[in-house]
mmCIF file of C-alpha atoms in Angstrom:
data_model
loop_
_atom_site.group_PDB
_atom_site.id
_atom_site.type_symbol
_atom_site.label_atom_id
_atom_site.label_comp_id
_atom_site.label_asym_id
_atom_site.label_seq_id
_atom_site.Cartn_x
_atom_site.Cartn_y
_atom_site.Cartn_z
ATOM 1 C CA UNK A 557 23.036 2.046 10.378
ATOM 2 C CA UNK A 558 20.093 3.337 12.011
ATOM 3 C CA UNK A 559 16.847 3.886 9.958
ATOM 4 C CA UNK A 560 14.356 6.797 11.698
ATOM 5 C CA UNK A 561 11.342 7.983 9.494
ATOM 6 C CA UNK A 562 12.880 6.465 6.226
ATOM 7 C CA UNK A 563 15.844 8.150 6.940
ATOM 8 C CA UNK A 564 19.305 5.986 6.885
ATOM 9 C CA UNK A 565 22.066 7.916 9.221
ATOM 10 C CA UNK A 566 25.079 6.453 9.111
ATOM 11 C CA UNK A 567 27.013 6.443 12.803
ATOM 12 C CA UNK A 568 30.788 7.804 13.035
ATOM 13 C CA UNK A 569 31.961 4.450 14.852
ATOM 14 C CA UNK A 570 30.285 2.122 12.363
ATOM 15 C CA UNK A 571 31.429 3.895 8.985
ATOM 16 C CA UNK A 572 34.951 4.455 10.742
ATOM 17 C CA UNK A 573 35.178 0.293 11.437
ATOM 18 C CA UNK A 574 33.870 0.077 7.401
ATOM 19 C CA UNK A 575 36.537 2.748 6.451
ATOM 20 C CA UNK A 576 39.304 1.364 7.993
ATOM 21 C CA UNK A 577 38.558 -2.119 6.643
ATOM 22 C CA UNK A 578 39.195 -0.666 3.023
ATOM 23 C CA UNK A 579 41.531 2.580 3.892
ATOM 24 C CA UNK A 580 43.787 1.261 6.712
ATOM 25 C CA UNK A 581 44.395 3.161 9.891
ATOM 26 C CA UNK A 582 44.125 6.785 10.471
ATOM 27 C CA UNK A 583 43.485 7.230 6.623
ATOM 28 C CA UNK A 584 44.376 10.629 5.068
ATOM 29 C CA UNK A 585 41.749 12.769 3.355
ATOM 30 C CA UNK A 586 42.046 11.078 -0.098
ATOM 31 C CA UNK A 587 42.256 7.527 1.025
ATOM 32 C CA UNK A 588 38.890 8.406 3.341
ATOM 33 C CA UNK A 589 37.333 9.770 0.340
ATOM 34 C CA UNK A 590 38.060 6.439 -1.745
ATOM 35 C CA UNK A 591 36.773 4.115 1.141
ATOM 36 C CA UNK A 592 33.565 5.966 1.397
ATOM 37 C CA UNK A 593 33.517 5.583 -2.495
ATOM 38 C CA UNK A 594 33.873 1.885 -2.542
ATOM 39 C CA UNK A 595 31.616 1.185 0.164
ATOM 40 C CA UNK A 596 29.170 3.128 -1.477
ATOM 41 C CA UNK A 597 29.690 1.408 -4.822
ATOM 42 C CA UNK A 598 29.556 -2.268 -3.717
ATOM 43 C CA UNK A 599 26.465 -1.660 -1.517
ATOM 44 C CA UNK A 600 28.112 -1.559 1.800
ATOM 45 C CA UNK A 601 26.632 1.601 2.616
ATOM 46 C CA UNK A 602 23.424 3.241 1.378
ATOM 47 C CA UNK A 603 22.843 5.299 -1.576
ATOM 48 C CA UNK A 604 21.141 8.639 -0.017
ATOM 49 C CA UNK A 605 22.402 8.015 3.672
ATOM 50 C CA UNK A 606 23.334 10.562 5.888
ATOM 51 C CA UNK A 607 27.103 10.621 6.426
ATOM 52 C CA UNK A 608 28.218 11.297 10.128
ATOM 53 C CA UNK A 609 28.925 14.724 11.341
ATOM 54 C CA UNK A 610 32.766 15.629 10.566
ATOM 55 C CA UNK A 611 33.571 15.749 14.186
ATOM 56 C CA UNK A 612 32.105 12.538 14.983
ATOM 57 C CA UNK A 613 33.910 10.780 12.080
ATOM 58 C CA UNK A 614 37.161 12.260 13.058
ATOM 59 C CA UNK A 615 36.947 11.300 16.657
ATOM 60 C CA UNK A 616 35.733 7.837 15.553
ATOM 61 C CA UNK A 617 38.875 7.367 13.241
ATOM 62 C CA UNK A 618 41.101 9.393 15.464
ATOM 63 C CA UNK A 619 42.377 11.933 12.829
ATOM 64 C CA UNK A 620 41.886 15.805 12.459
ATOM 65 C CA UNK A 621 38.329 17.181 11.643
ATOM 66 C CA UNK A 622 40.138 19.301 8.765
ATOM 67 C CA UNK A 623 40.844 15.933 7.178
ATOM 68 C CA UNK A 624 36.958 14.503 7.131
ATOM 69 C CA UNK A 625 35.941 18.125 5.995
ATOM 70 C CA UNK A 626 38.760 17.506 2.977
ATOM 71 C CA UNK A 627 37.327 14.105 2.309
ATOM 72 C CA UNK A 628 33.902 15.535 2.171
ATOM 73 C CA UNK A 629 34.657 18.346 0.048
ATOM 74 C CA UNK A 630 36.256 15.688 -2.525
ATOM 75 C CA UNK A 631 33.245 13.501 -2.119
ATOM 76 C CA UNK A 632 31.041 16.389 -3.278
ATOM 77 C CA UNK A 633 33.186 17.441 -6.038
ATOM 78 C CA UNK A 634 33.439 14.068 -7.510
ATOM 79 C CA UNK A 635 29.803 13.865 -7.346
ATOM 80 C CA UNK A 636 29.596 10.880 -4.557
ATOM 81 C CA UNK A 637 28.144 13.433 -1.826
ATOM 82 C CA UNK A 638 25.974 16.181 -1.779
ATOM 83 C CA UNK A 639 25.106 18.849 1.367
ATOM 84 C CA UNK A 640 21.980 20.364 2.481
ATOM 85 C CA UNK A 641 21.867 23.060 4.573
ATOM 86 C CA UNK A 642 21.124 22.403 7.706
ATOM 87 C CA UNK A 643 20.812 18.635 7.194
ATOM 88 C CA UNK A 644 24.222 17.336 6.593
ATOM 89 C CA UNK A 645 25.940 15.455 3.846
ATOM 90 C CA UNK A 646 24.379 12.668 2.005
ATOM 91 C CA UNK A 647 25.902 9.862 -0.186
ATOM 92 C CA UNK A 648 25.072 10.270 -3.684
ATOM 93 C CA UNK A 649 26.195 8.401 -7.081
ATOM 94 C CA UNK A 650 27.152 10.774 -9.985
ATOM 95 C CA UNK A 651 25.797 10.467 -13.532
ATOM 96 C CA UNK A 652 27.414 7.297 -15.460
ATOM 97 C CA UNK A 653 29.070 6.037 -12.410
ATOM 98 C CA UNK A 654 30.726 2.461 -12.970
ATOM 99 C CA UNK A 655 32.549 0.123 -10.315
ATOM 100 C CA UNK A 656 36.301 1.734 -10.758
ATOM 101 C CA UNK A 657 38.286 -1.712 -10.218
ATOM 102 C CA UNK A 658 38.052 -5.515 -11.029
ATOM 103 C CA UNK A 659 38.066 -7.741 -8.307
ATOM 104 C CA UNK A 660 39.935 -11.211 -7.833
ATOM 105 C CA UNK A 661 38.158 -13.708 -6.124
ATOM 106 C CA UNK A 662 39.951 -15.852 -3.585
ATOM 107 C CA UNK A 663 40.639 -19.118 -4.607
ATOM 108 C CA UNK A 664 41.482 -22.403 -3.222
ATOM 109 C CA UNK A 665 39.116 -25.683 -1.890
ATOM 110 C CA UNK A 666 39.317 -24.439 1.503
ATOM 111 C CA UNK A 667 38.454 -21.000 1.074
ATOM 112 C CA UNK A 668 34.760 -19.886 0.971
ATOM 113 C CA UNK A 669 34.745 -16.101 -0.623
ATOM 114 C CA UNK A 670 32.125 -14.172 1.070
ATOM 115 C CA UNK A 671 32.255 -11.246 -1.072
ATOM 116 C CA UNK A 672 30.529 -12.679 -3.757
ATOM 117 C CA UNK A 673 27.166 -14.654 -3.774
ATOM 118 C CA UNK A 674 28.567 -16.886 -6.464
ATOM 119 C CA UNK A 675 29.462 -20.535 -5.269
ATOM 120 C CA UNK A 676 31.579 -22.858 -6.753
ATOM 121 C CA UNK A 677 30.508 -25.960 -9.075
ATOM 122 C CA UNK A 678 29.693 -29.324 -8.554
ATOM 123 C CA UNK A 679 32.557 -30.706 -10.628
ATOM 124 C CA UNK A 680 30.918 -34.234 -11.135
ATOM 125 C CA UNK A 681 27.103 -32.669 -11.722
ATOM 126 C CA UNK A 682 28.948 -30.070 -14.111
ATOM 127 C CA UNK A 683 31.045 -32.340 -16.284
ATOM 128 C CA UNK A 684 27.783 -34.364 -16.613
ATOM 129 C CA UNK A 685 25.561 -31.658 -17.337
ATOM 130 C CA UNK A 686 28.502 -30.561 -19.963
ATOM 131 C CA UNK A 687 28.514 -34.269 -21.674
ATOM 132 C CA UNK A 688 24.707 -34.326 -22.111
ATOM 133 C CA UNK A 689 24.564 -31.041 -23.790
ATOM 134 C CA UNK A 690 27.298 -31.831 -25.883
ATOM 135 C CA UNK A 691 25.308 -34.907 -27.282
ATOM 136 C CA UNK A 692 23.000 -32.498 -29.031
ATOM 137 C CA UNK A 693 25.385 -30.145 -30.784
ATOM 138 C CA UNK A 694 25.341 -32.320 -33.751
ATOM 139 C CA UNK A 695 21.462 -31.871 -34.066
ATOM 140 C CA UNK A 696 21.787 -27.708 -33.573
ATOM 141 C CA UNK A 697 24.960 -27.484 -35.945
ATOM 142 C CA UNK A 698 22.421 -28.412 -38.805
ATOM 143 C CA UNK A 699 20.416 -25.125 -38.256
ATOM 144 C CA UNK A 700 21.650 -21.351 -38.383
ATOM 145 C CA UNK A 701 21.700 -21.584 -34.400
ATOM 146 C CA UNK A 702 20.150 -18.440 -33.917
ATOM 147 C CA UNK A 703 17.196 -18.209 -31.370
ATOM 148 C CA UNK A 704 16.307 -14.535 -30.610
ATOM 149 C CA UNK A 705 14.187 -15.227 -27.887
ATOM 150 C CA UNK A 706 16.466 -18.403 -26.767
ATOM 151 C CA UNK A 707 16.819 -22.101 -27.700
ATOM 152 C CA UNK A 708 13.243 -23.551 -27.701
ATOM 153 C CA UNK A 709 14.321 -26.861 -25.633
ATOM 154 C CA UNK A 710 15.646 -24.621 -23.090
ATOM 155 C CA UNK A 711 12.860 -21.854 -23.039
ATOM 156 C CA UNK A 712 10.251 -24.952 -22.532
ATOM 157 C CA UNK A 713 12.763 -26.251 -19.584
ATOM 158 C CA UNK A 714 12.828 -23.093 -17.862
ATOM 159 C CA UNK A 715 8.846 -22.603 -18.165
ATOM 160 C CA UNK A 716 8.786 -26.203 -16.828
ATOM 161 C CA UNK A 717 10.785 -25.478 -13.690
ATOM 162 C CA UNK A 718 8.614 -22.007 -13.093
ATOM 163 C CA UNK A 719 5.545 -24.302 -13.084
ATOM 164 C CA UNK A 720 6.854 -26.757 -10.919
ATOM 165 C CA UNK A 721 7.721 -24.220 -8.216
ATOM 166 C CA UNK A 722 4.380 -22.725 -8.298
ATOM 167 C CA UNK A 723 4.235 -20.155 -11.240
ATOM 168 C CA UNK A 724 2.391 -21.415 -14.373
ATOM 169 C CA UNK A 725 4.420 -20.259 -16.803
ATOM 170 C CA UNK A 726 4.339 -20.978 -20.943
ATOM 171 C CA UNK A 727 7.394 -21.126 -22.970
ATOM 172 C CA UNK A 728 6.421 -18.165 -24.571
ATOM 173 C CA UNK A 729 6.513 -15.914 -21.427
ATOM 174 C CA UNK A 730 10.618 -16.766 -21.263
ATOM 175 C CA UNK A 731 13.302 -14.887 -22.477
ATOM 176 C CA UNK A 732 16.754 -15.975 -22.288
ATOM 177 C CA UNK A 733 19.381 -13.651 -22.213
ATOM 178 C CA UNK A 734 23.504 -13.779 -21.902
ATOM 179 C CA UNK A 735 22.853 -12.976 -17.899
ATOM 180 C CA UNK A 736 20.815 -11.352 -15.144
ATOM 181 C CA UNK A 737 22.685 -7.909 -16.011
ATOM 182 C CA UNK A 738 21.720 -8.091 -19.585
ATOM 183 C CA UNK A 739 17.623 -9.197 -18.574
ATOM 184 C CA UNK A 740 17.742 -5.992 -16.243
ATOM 185 C CA UNK A 741 18.916 -3.534 -18.966
ATOM 186 C CA UNK A 742 16.482 -4.856 -21.578
ATOM 187 C CA UNK A 743 13.413 -4.751 -18.915
ATOM 188 C CA UNK A 744 14.440 -1.356 -17.716
ATOM 189 C CA UNK A 745 15.027 -0.027 -21.138
ATOM 190 C CA UNK A 746 11.325 -1.428 -22.499
ATOM 191 C CA UNK A 747 9.314 -0.710 -19.531
ATOM 192 C CA UNK A 748 11.299 3.161 -18.406
ATOM 193 C CA UNK A 749 11.968 6.074 -20.324
ATOM 194 C CA UNK A 750 14.875 8.810 -19.166
ATOM 195 C CA UNK A 751 13.512 10.661 -16.207
ATOM 196 C CA UNK A 752 11.172 8.150 -14.885
ATOM 197 C CA UNK A 753 11.016 7.262 -11.514
ATOM 198 C CA UNK A 754 11.931 3.903 -10.193
ATOM 199 C CA UNK A 755 11.548 2.336 -6.599
ATOM 200 C CA UNK A 756 14.800 0.783 -4.939
ATOM 201 C CA UNK A 757 15.551 -0.786 -1.783
ATOM 202 C CA UNK A 758 17.857 1.349 0.251
ATOM 203 C CA UNK A 759 20.853 -0.633 0.231
ATOM 204 C CA UNK A 760 20.757 -2.258 -3.157
ATOM 205 C CA UNK A 761 22.843 -3.891 -5.692
ATOM 206 C CA UNK A 762 25.419 -1.720 -6.581
ATOM 207 C CA UNK A 763 25.702 -3.220 -10.638
ATOM 208 C CA UNK A 764 21.623 -2.819 -10.635
ATOM 209 C CA UNK A 765 21.968 1.007 -9.625
ATOM 210 C CA UNK A 766 24.574 1.239 -12.039
ATOM 211 C CA UNK A 767 21.971 0.164 -14.853
ATOM 212 C CA UNK A 768 19.376 2.125 -13.583
ATOM 213 C CA UNK A 769 21.615 5.320 -13.527
ATOM 214 C CA UNK A 770 22.866 4.944 -17.069
ATOM 215 C CA UNK A 771 19.158 4.400 -18.415
ATOM 216 C CA UNK A 772 18.317 8.063 -16.609
ATOM 217 C CA UNK A 773 16.081 6.455 -14.127
ATOM 218 C CA UNK A 774 15.401 8.500 -11.159
ATOM 219 C CA UNK A 775 15.813 5.730 -8.415
ATOM 220 C CA UNK A 776 13.410 6.707 -5.242
ATOM 221 C CA UNK A 777 15.197 4.738 -2.218
ATOM 222 C CA UNK A 778 13.233 2.908 0.306
ATOM 223 C CA UNK A 779 14.847 1.538 3.559
ATOM 224 C CA UNK A 780 16.020 -1.951 4.017
ATOM 225 C CA UNK A 781 16.713 -1.884 7.438
ATOM 226 C CA UNK A 782 18.066 -4.722 10.107
ATOM 227 C CA UNK A 783 14.532 -5.886 10.663
ATOM 228 C CA UNK A 784 13.571 -6.038 6.857
ATOM 229 C CA UNK A 785 11.438 -4.257 4.755
ATOM 230 C CA UNK A 786 8.314 -1.916 6.016
ATOM 231 C CA UNK A 787 5.765 -2.821 3.537
ATOM 232 C CA UNK A 788 3.620 -0.067 4.627
ATOM 233 C CA UNK A 789 6.384 2.758 3.754
ATOM 234 C CA UNK A 790 6.865 1.064 0.402
ATOM 235 C CA UNK A 791 3.295 1.271 -0.902
ATOM 236 C CA UNK A 792 2.993 4.746 0.671
ATOM 237 C CA UNK A 793 6.090 5.682 -1.773
ATOM 238 C CA UNK A 794 4.341 4.188 -4.386
ATOM 239 C CA UNK A 795 1.102 6.151 -3.958
ATOM 240 C CA UNK A 796 3.273 9.234 -2.949
ATOM 241 C CA UNK A 797 6.062 9.521 -5.812
ATOM 242 C CA UNK A 798 3.844 7.299 -8.142
ATOM 243 C CA UNK A 799 7.375 5.706 -9.634
ATOM 244 C CA UNK A 800 6.539 3.628 -12.822
ATOM 245 C CA UNK A 801 8.781 1.036 -11.528
ATOM 246 C CA UNK A 802 9.973 -0.786 -8.828
ATOM 247 C CA UNK A 803 13.024 -3.215 -8.431
ATOM 248 C CA UNK A 804 12.851 -5.790 -5.712
ATOM 249 C CA UNK A 805 15.475 -8.401 -4.194
ATOM 250 C CA UNK A 806 12.850 -10.226 -2.041
ATOM 251 C CA UNK A 807 15.113 -13.323 -1.630
ATOM 252 C CA UNK A 808 18.369 -13.292 0.263
ATOM 253 C CA UNK A 809 18.315 -9.291 -0.556
ATOM 254 C CA UNK A 810 21.575 -8.159 -1.474
ATOM 255 C CA UNK A 811 23.373 -6.824 0.313
ATOM 256 C CA UNK A 812 21.865 -7.461 3.641
ATOM 257 C CA UNK A 813 20.696 -11.387 2.868
ATOM 258 C CA UNK A 814 17.038 -10.857 4.270
ATOM 259 C CA UNK A 815 14.314 -12.649 3.207
ATOM 260 C CA UNK A 816 10.925 -11.020 2.634
ATOM 261 C CA UNK A 817 7.988 -12.483 4.274
ATOM 262 C CA UNK A 818 5.113 -13.845 2.546
ATOM 263 C CA UNK A 819 2.492 -11.293 4.060
ATOM 264 C CA UNK A 820 4.907 -8.478 2.821
ATOM 265 C CA UNK A 821 5.024 -9.677 -0.581
ATOM 266 C CA UNK A 822 1.396 -9.732 -1.107
ATOM 267 C CA UNK A 823 1.001 -6.425 0.360
ATOM 268 C CA UNK A 824 3.290 -5.146 -2.129
ATOM 269 C CA UNK A 825 2.043 -6.917 -4.747
ATOM 270 C CA UNK A 826 -1.432 -5.193 -3.830
ATOM 271 C CA UNK A 827 0.257 -1.648 -3.925
ATOM 272 C CA UNK A 828 1.991 -2.384 -6.900
ATOM 273 C CA UNK A 829 -1.478 -3.072 -8.723
ATOM 274 C CA UNK A 830 -3.415 -0.178 -7.300
ATOM 275 C CA UNK A 831 -0.769 2.253 -8.064
ATOM 276 C CA UNK A 832 -0.354 0.443 -11.690
ATOM 277 C CA UNK A 833 3.385 0.131 -10.893
ATOM 278 C CA UNK A 834 5.688 -2.600 -12.827
ATOM 279 C CA UNK A 835 7.627 -4.815 -10.540
ATOM 280 C CA UNK A 836 11.142 -6.072 -11.628
ATOM 281 C CA UNK A 837 11.799 -8.664 -9.360
ATOM 282 C CA UNK A 838 15.458 -10.076 -8.868
ATOM 283 C CA UNK A 839 15.544 -13.409 -8.066
ATOM 284 C CA UNK A 840 18.886 -14.659 -8.861
ATOM 285 C CA UNK A 841 20.139 -15.825 -5.358
ATOM 286 C CA UNK A 842 16.751 -17.660 -4.737
ATOM 287 C CA UNK A 843 18.386 -20.739 -5.209
ATOM 288 C CA UNK A 844 21.134 -20.063 -2.740
ATOM 289 C CA UNK A 845 19.132 -21.162 0.189
ATOM 290 C CA UNK A 846 21.147 -22.887 2.975
ATOM 291 C CA UNK A 847 19.007 -23.134 6.296
ATOM 292 C CA UNK A 848 15.540 -22.798 4.332
ATOM 293 C CA UNK A 849 13.651 -23.695 1.551
ATOM 294 C CA UNK A 850 13.857 -22.218 -1.718
ATOM 295 C CA UNK A 851 11.190 -19.414 -1.936
ATOM 296 C CA UNK A 852 8.437 -20.005 -4.700
ATOM 297 C CA UNK A 853 8.267 -17.329 -7.050
ATOM 298 C CA UNK A 854 7.078 -13.851 -6.183
ATOM 299 C CA UNK A 855 4.760 -13.731 -9.058
ATOM 300 C CA UNK A 856 3.381 -16.938 -7.664
ATOM 301 C CA UNK A 857 1.486 -15.230 -5.162
ATOM 302 C CA UNK A 858 -0.520 -13.032 -7.559
ATOM 303 C CA UNK A 859 -4.259 -14.096 -7.335
ATOM 304 C CA UNK A 860 -5.995 -13.279 -10.653
ATOM 305 C CA UNK A 861 -4.908 -10.513 -13.101
ATOM 306 C CA UNK A 862 -1.744 -8.461 -12.087
ATOM 307 C CA UNK A 863 1.017 -10.723 -12.707
ATOM 308 C CA UNK A 864 1.159 -9.109 -16.378
ATOM 309 C CA UNK A 865 3.050 -6.476 -14.454
ATOM 310 C CA UNK A 866 5.652 -8.269 -12.961
ATOM 311 C CA UNK A 867 8.744 -9.082 -14.634
ATOM 312 C CA UNK A 868 10.845 -11.962 -12.991
ATOM 313 C CA UNK A 869 14.658 -12.260 -13.487
ATOM 314 C CA UNK A 870 16.501 -15.352 -12.648
ATOM 315 C CA UNK A 871 20.282 -16.255 -12.972
ATOM 316 C CA UNK A 872 21.785 -19.726 -14.281
ATOM 317 C CA UNK A 873 25.517 -18.896 -13.001
ATOM 318 C CA UNK A 874 24.434 -17.448 -9.489
ATOM 319 C CA UNK A 875 22.702 -21.180 -8.144
ATOM 320 C CA UNK A 876 25.296 -22.935 -10.138
ATOM 321 C CA UNK A 877 28.517 -21.768 -11.454
ATOM 322 C CA UNK A 878 29.568 -18.355 -12.394
ATOM 323 C CA UNK A 879 31.667 -19.746 -15.277
ATOM 324 C CA UNK A 880 28.716 -20.781 -17.383
ATOM 325 C CA UNK A 881 28.942 -17.440 -18.313
#
């Protein structure tokens, strides 16, 4: 995927290789359209990216141009592509688009499923943690057990962990949700209104884009290329488009895996402060660090006022075990 002047253009050979992986060799027009939809919905190709010219993709796939034309027509009819006169065909998401299939993860002790960012649990540590938690059940059972903001002890423990990582945090600043997806939905519902603009990385996490669409927010894409983020372009987007919110995944970005450098984080914070933009920072994958240290919280880089316009979303299941849900 190439990026020029903030525009993503999908190369014919690269898209052909990706489509072949999900639609098979020499796909028919329906299989080709479904393949592009699948790649778009799971984040493997970017939203608002320019698709290859029909002839270029046909040659790369070894199929007729008429087949590609029919596939593009089907994508436009279903809302997954738009055409601009003289500018080609671009990927799009229809209103209310959702993932259309449930994927069964690979299983087995000798298998690592790279399609999902969720490791298996350490069995001994998990058993010990459950045993320790079970010892407290009787004490909590004597109460109604309803804590809208989360169990006080849990909020205090999470706040202590953030403080230990360099972001002084009070328990009152912590809201425990049923998962990062709910945290995203609550945050965007509280801070945004239908029609508000929200800057998003392109490509980004498909499920987050789905929430954004469902809430009626208007995504403003900012490219994340093979070289990472362009902080200057990001700042220009905030100044020119004036989005009320910006959604970022600075730690091992989904789906590119990129880690945002410290100086780029500081620049984005400064630009967001200058434009009054709320930053919704997704740190759900921050703990899955293999060859580098776990990054400090994004908000820990804020000097003085400004942290009040950063909402950090974390996750227990991503870094420990998805079965905790």
